[in-house]
């Protein structure tokens, strides 16, 4: 991952499709943004904008929902946020004309392919990091999530445990890089259980779910024609979600994230707990060796992190 310079897209890319929960169609354009802009979602149909941050989160039960001052602005942002974080994109403007990011095939693969084709450019501005200084842990009745110090980048150690023979107990661990993200996580699709469908529909969720965008699991196993992309696709998707959810901290992290039986709600709870404890993190800035802008994939580099005199998150 580019370690020193902030990045953005070299060109705009467009997507269209339905939201997995709302079932509503939306068109979306991801465009370049200036340094220090961060990731901003703009609802073109409602003239409302929200910048990705801890304070912008409205909900995190079955999907991550962002809000502005007037209420929910856009939902199910986690796969697109994971793409930005996984590819090392710091700044982008997302224009969308509906309430939910298109689910596409249920993974981040199409986002990655389009952005790779458009290219990623470095800016002349140094990248800032959220460096975890001490372990922060959140426990639930059935699992936990924790961030701990890790100076070599961002490491994921995600474990799931489902009482279903098609899933069972699975674990994925890796130090994130664009290549790792593209290869191991981006193609992993969201999943759900056939037995939950009626309950979700009654609650207003999964109205756009189908076998084209969701792995469906019945009592007998995976329903989808063609089966799984990996035998452990389930935990890979949970790791994909974690990458997106943890980017709600507003900056790339220097940290190790461990979770057991986690999900959107737990992932965000750990981010919230970290930022609530000012002694648990610091903002550090990479030292730029030179000013340059490269078209293509963000370059590899090693950051020399130093305390940054920057506003609080």
Short mmCIF file of C-alpha atoms in Angstrom, two decimals, residues 68-303:
data_model
loop_
_atom_site.label_atom_id
_atom_site.label_comp_id
_atom_site.label_asym_id
_atom_site.label_seq_id
_atom_site.Cartn_x
_atom_site.Cartn_y
_atom_site.Cartn_z
CA UNK A 68 -25.97 14.13 7.79
CA UNK A 69 -27.63 16.66 10.11
CA UNK A 70 -31.10 15.79 8.81
CA UNK A 71 -30.93 12.02 9.21
CA UNK A 72 -29.81 9.01 7.17
CA UNK A 73 -27.99 9.99 4.00
CA UNK A 74 -26.75 6.73 2.48
CA UNK A 75 -26.59 3.10 3.61
CA UNK A 76 -24.66 -0.12 2.92
CA UNK A 77 -21.43 1.78 2.31
CA UNK A 78 -19.13 -0.89 3.76
CA UNK A 79 -18.08 -2.66 0.54
CA UNK A 80 -17.18 0.59 -1.21
CA UNK A 81 -15.36 1.84 1.90
CA UNK A 82 -13.47 -1.45 2.05
CA UNK A 83 -12.41 -0.91 -1.57
CA UNK A 84 -11.07 2.56 -0.76
CA UNK A 85 -9.22 1.31 2.32
CA UNK A 86 -7.98 -1.85 0.66
CA UNK A 87 -6.57 -0.03 -2.37
CA UNK A 88 -5.19 2.84 -0.27
CA UNK A 89 -7.48 5.62 -1.55
CA UNK A 90 -7.66 8.57 0.85
CA UNK A 91 -9.86 11.04 -1.02
CA UNK A 92 -12.95 10.52 -3.19
CA UNK A 93 -16.35 12.08 -3.83
CA UNK A 94 -19.22 9.64 -4.22
CA UNK A 95 -22.28 11.05 -6.01
CA UNK A 96 -25.37 8.86 -5.63
CA UNK A 97 -29.01 9.44 -6.57
CA UNK A 98 -30.55 6.97 -4.13
CA UNK A 99 -30.50 5.93 -0.47
CA UNK A 100 -28.24 2.90 -0.78
CA UNK A 101 -24.99 1.95 -2.50
CA UNK A 102 -25.65 -0.64 -5.24
CA UNK A 103 -24.87 -4.15 -4.02
CA UNK A 104 -23.65 -5.29 -7.50
CA UNK A 105 -22.60 -8.96 -7.08
CA UNK A 106 -22.45 -8.75 -3.28
CA UNK A 107 -18.69 -8.20 -3.12
CA UNK A 108 -16.23 -5.36 -3.78
CA UNK A 109 -14.82 -6.93 -6.94
CA UNK A 110 -16.57 -4.65 -9.45
CA UNK A 111 -15.54 -1.56 -7.48
CA UNK A 112 -11.92 -2.69 -7.54
CA UNK A 113 -11.94 -3.52 -11.26
CA UNK A 114 -13.39 -0.14 -12.24
CA UNK A 115 -11.04 1.85 -10.02
CA UNK A 116 -8.02 -0.12 -11.20
CA UNK A 117 -8.98 0.70 -14.79
CA UNK A 118 -9.39 4.41 -13.98
CA UNK A 119 -6.11 4.48 -12.05
CA UNK A 120 -4.99 5.90 -8.73
CA UNK A 121 -2.80 9.00 -8.40
CA UNK A 122 -0.64 10.22 -5.57
CA UNK A 123 -0.83 13.81 -4.35
CA UNK A 124 1.87 16.03 -2.92
CA UNK A 125 0.29 15.80 0.53
CA UNK A 126 1.51 13.42 3.21
CA UNK A 127 -0.76 10.64 4.38
CA UNK A 128 -1.88 10.70 7.99
CA UNK A 129 -2.51 7.58 10.04
CA UNK A 130 -4.48 6.66 13.12
CA UNK A 131 -1.85 4.85 15.17
CA UNK A 132 -3.15 2.62 17.94
CA UNK A 133 -1.07 2.97 21.12
CA UNK A 134 -2.75 0.45 23.42
CA UNK A 135 -5.24 -2.38 23.18
CA UNK A 136 -8.91 -1.44 23.04
CA UNK A 137 -11.37 -4.32 23.36
CA UNK A 138 -15.15 -4.62 23.11
CA UNK A 139 -16.86 -7.85 24.17
CA UNK A 140 -20.33 -9.15 23.40
CA UNK A 141 -22.17 -12.18 24.77
CA UNK A 142 -20.79 -14.34 22.00
CA UNK A 143 -17.62 -12.66 20.73
CA UNK A 144 -15.19 -9.78 20.86
CA UNK A 145 -13.30 -7.25 18.77
CA UNK A 146 -10.05 -5.52 19.64
CA UNK A 147 -7.52 -3.11 18.19
CA UNK A 148 -3.92 -3.31 19.38
CA UNK A 149 -0.60 -1.67 18.39
CA UNK A 150 0.96 -2.82 15.13
CA UNK A 151 3.50 -0.56 13.41
CA UNK A 152 3.88 -2.53 10.17
CA UNK A 153 0.58 -1.45 8.65
CA UNK A 154 -2.92 -2.82 9.18
CA UNK A 155 -3.33 -6.48 10.14
CA UNK A 156 -6.59 -8.43 10.20
CA UNK A 157 -7.28 -11.56 12.22
CA UNK A 158 -10.96 -12.41 11.82
CA UNK A 159 -12.67 -15.56 13.05
CA UNK A 160 -16.30 -16.66 12.67
CA UNK A 161 -18.23 -19.58 14.13
CA UNK A 162 -21.66 -20.54 12.78
CA UNK A 163 -23.68 -23.56 13.86
CA UNK A 164 -24.17 -24.65 10.26
CA UNK A 165 -22.24 -27.35 8.44
CA UNK A 166 -21.76 -25.13 5.38
CA UNK A 167 -19.81 -22.59 7.45
CA UNK A 168 -18.66 -23.79 10.87
CA UNK A 169 -15.54 -22.17 12.31
CA UNK A 170 -13.33 -20.24 9.87
CA UNK A 171 -10.38 -17.88 10.31
CA UNK A 172 -8.67 -15.39 8.02
CA UNK A 173 -5.48 -13.48 8.87
CA UNK A 174 -3.30 -11.18 6.75
CA UNK A 175 -1.50 -7.86 6.77
CA UNK A 176 -3.47 -5.75 4.32
CA UNK A 177 -2.03 -4.55 1.02
CA UNK A 178 -3.73 -3.72 -2.30
CA UNK A 179 -2.64 -7.06 -3.76
CA UNK A 180 -3.90 -8.99 -0.74
CA UNK A 181 -7.19 -7.10 -0.84
CA UNK A 182 -7.70 -7.70 -4.57
CA UNK A 183 -6.82 -11.38 -4.37
CA UNK A 184 -8.20 -12.53 -1.03
CA UNK A 185 -11.05 -10.24 -0.01
CA UNK A 186 -12.59 -8.16 -2.80
CA UNK A 187 -14.37 -11.10 -4.55
CA UNK A 188 -15.92 -12.45 -1.31
CA UNK A 189 -19.72 -12.08 -1.40
CA UNK A 190 -22.23 -11.26 1.30
CA UNK A 191 -24.28 -14.19 2.62
CA UNK A 192 -27.51 -14.95 4.39
CA UNK A 193 -29.71 -17.80 5.57
CA UNK A 194 -32.89 -18.83 3.76
CA UNK A 195 -34.58 -19.32 7.13
CA UNK A 196 -34.14 -15.60 7.90
CA UNK A 197 -35.67 -14.23 4.68
CA UNK A 198 -39.27 -13.73 5.83
CA UNK A 199 -38.18 -12.07 9.07
CA UNK A 200 -35.86 -9.70 7.20
CA UNK A 201 -38.52 -8.81 4.64
CA UNK A 202 -41.03 -8.04 7.38
CA UNK A 203 -38.46 -5.72 8.99
CA UNK A 204 -37.81 -3.94 5.68
CA UNK A 205 -34.44 -5.55 4.96
CA UNK A 206 -33.07 -7.70 2.11
CA UNK A 207 -35.70 -6.39 -0.33
CA UNK A 208 -33.10 -6.33 -3.10
CA UNK A 209 -31.35 -9.58 -2.20
CA UNK A 210 -31.16 -12.32 -4.83
CA UNK A 211 -28.97 -15.24 -5.82
CA UNK A 212 -27.12 -12.82 -8.11
CA UNK A 213 -25.86 -10.75 -5.17
CA UNK A 214 -26.04 -12.93 -2.06
CA UNK A 215 -24.82 -16.38 -1.07
CA UNK A 216 -27.97 -18.12 0.14
CA UNK A 217 -27.65 -20.92 2.68
CA UNK A 218 -30.45 -23.41 3.24
CA UNK A 219 -30.57 -26.31 5.68
CA UNK A 220 -28.91 -28.42 3.01
CA UNK A 221 -26.09 -26.01 2.14
CA UNK A 222 -25.31 -23.29 -0.41
CA UNK A 223 -28.19 -22.74 -2.85
CA UNK A 224 -26.36 -20.65 -5.47
CA UNK A 225 -25.54 -22.32 -8.76
CA UNK A 226 -21.77 -22.58 -8.99
CA UNK A 227 -21.31 -22.70 -5.22
CA UNK A 228 -18.61 -20.73 -3.44
CA UNK A 229 -15.58 -18.85 -4.74
CA UNK A 230 -13.55 -20.26 -1.82
CA UNK A 231 -14.48 -22.81 0.81
CA UNK A 232 -13.93 -20.05 3.39
CA UNK A 233 -15.68 -17.27 1.44
CA UNK A 234 -17.79 -16.52 4.51
CA UNK A 235 -14.93 -15.41 6.75
CA UNK A 236 -13.30 -13.58 3.84
CA UNK A 237 -16.46 -11.52 3.46
CA UNK A 238 -16.52 -10.80 7.18
CA UNK A 239 -12.92 -9.59 6.84
CA UNK A 240 -13.96 -7.43 3.87
CA UNK A 241 -16.71 -5.87 5.97
CA UNK A 242 -14.25 -5.22 8.81
CA UNK A 243 -11.89 -3.34 6.46
CA UNK A 244 -14.77 -1.07 5.45
CA UNK A 245 -16.19 -0.61 8.93
CA UNK A 246 -12.84 0.23 10.51
CA UNK A 247 -12.28 2.98 7.95
CA UNK A 248 -15.04 4.85 9.78
CA UNK A 249 -12.22 6.08 12.01
CA UNK A 250 -11.55 8.59 9.23
CA UNK A 251 -7.89 7.71 8.59
CA UNK A 252 -5.98 4.54 7.65
CA UNK A 253 -4.92 2.64 10.76
CA UNK A 254 -1.60 1.39 12.03
CA UNK A 255 -3.08 -1.41 14.09
CA UNK A 256 -3.93 -5.06 14.42
CA UNK A 257 -7.62 -5.92 14.47
CA UNK A 258 -8.81 -9.20 15.97
CA UNK A 259 -12.42 -10.26 16.08
CA UNK A 260 -14.37 -13.36 16.97
CA UNK A 261 -17.99 -13.70 15.84
CA UNK A 262 -18.09 -10.05 14.86
CA UNK A 263 -20.11 -7.96 12.43
CA UNK A 264 -20.82 -4.36 11.49
CA UNK A 265 -22.09 -3.41 14.93
CA UNK A 266 -19.09 -4.84 16.78
CA UNK A 267 -16.59 -3.45 14.27
CA UNK A 268 -17.94 0.06 14.71
CA UNK A 269 -18.17 -0.33 18.50
CA UNK A 270 -14.41 -0.96 18.56
CA UNK A 271 -13.74 2.15 16.43
CA UNK A 272 -16.00 4.15 18.73
CA UNK A 273 -14.24 2.85 21.85
CA UNK A 274 -10.82 3.66 20.39
CA UNK A 275 -11.69 7.25 19.52
CA UNK A 276 -13.40 7.76 22.88
CA UNK A 277 -10.04 7.14 24.63
CA UNK A 278 -7.59 9.86 23.61
CA UNK A 279 -4.72 7.97 25.24
CA UNK A 280 -5.32 4.95 22.98
CA UNK A 281 -4.21 6.53 19.72
CA UNK A 282 -2.30 9.32 18.08
CA UNK A 283 -2.38 10.84 14.62
CA UNK A 284 0.92 10.45 12.81
CA UNK A 285 2.04 11.75 9.45
CA UNK A 286 4.27 10.09 6.87
CA UNK A 287 7.39 11.95 5.76
CA UNK A 288 7.34 12.66 2.04
CA UNK A 289 10.61 11.86 0.25
CA UNK A 290 9.64 13.98 -2.77
CA UNK A 291 6.68 15.56 -4.49
CA UNK A 292 5.31 13.46 -7.29
CA UNK A 293 2.11 12.24 -8.88
CA UNK A 294 1.91 8.83 -10.52
CA UNK A 295 -0.87 7.53 -12.71
CA UNK A 296 -1.81 3.93 -12.00
CA UNK A 297 -1.82 1.84 -8.88
CA UNK A 298 -0.68 3.53 -5.69
CA UNK A 299 3.01 2.79 -5.23
CA UNK A 300 4.62 0.80 -2.50
CA UNK A 301 6.58 2.61 0.13
CA UNK A 302 7.63 2.66 3.76
CA UNK A 303 6.24 5.41 5.94
#
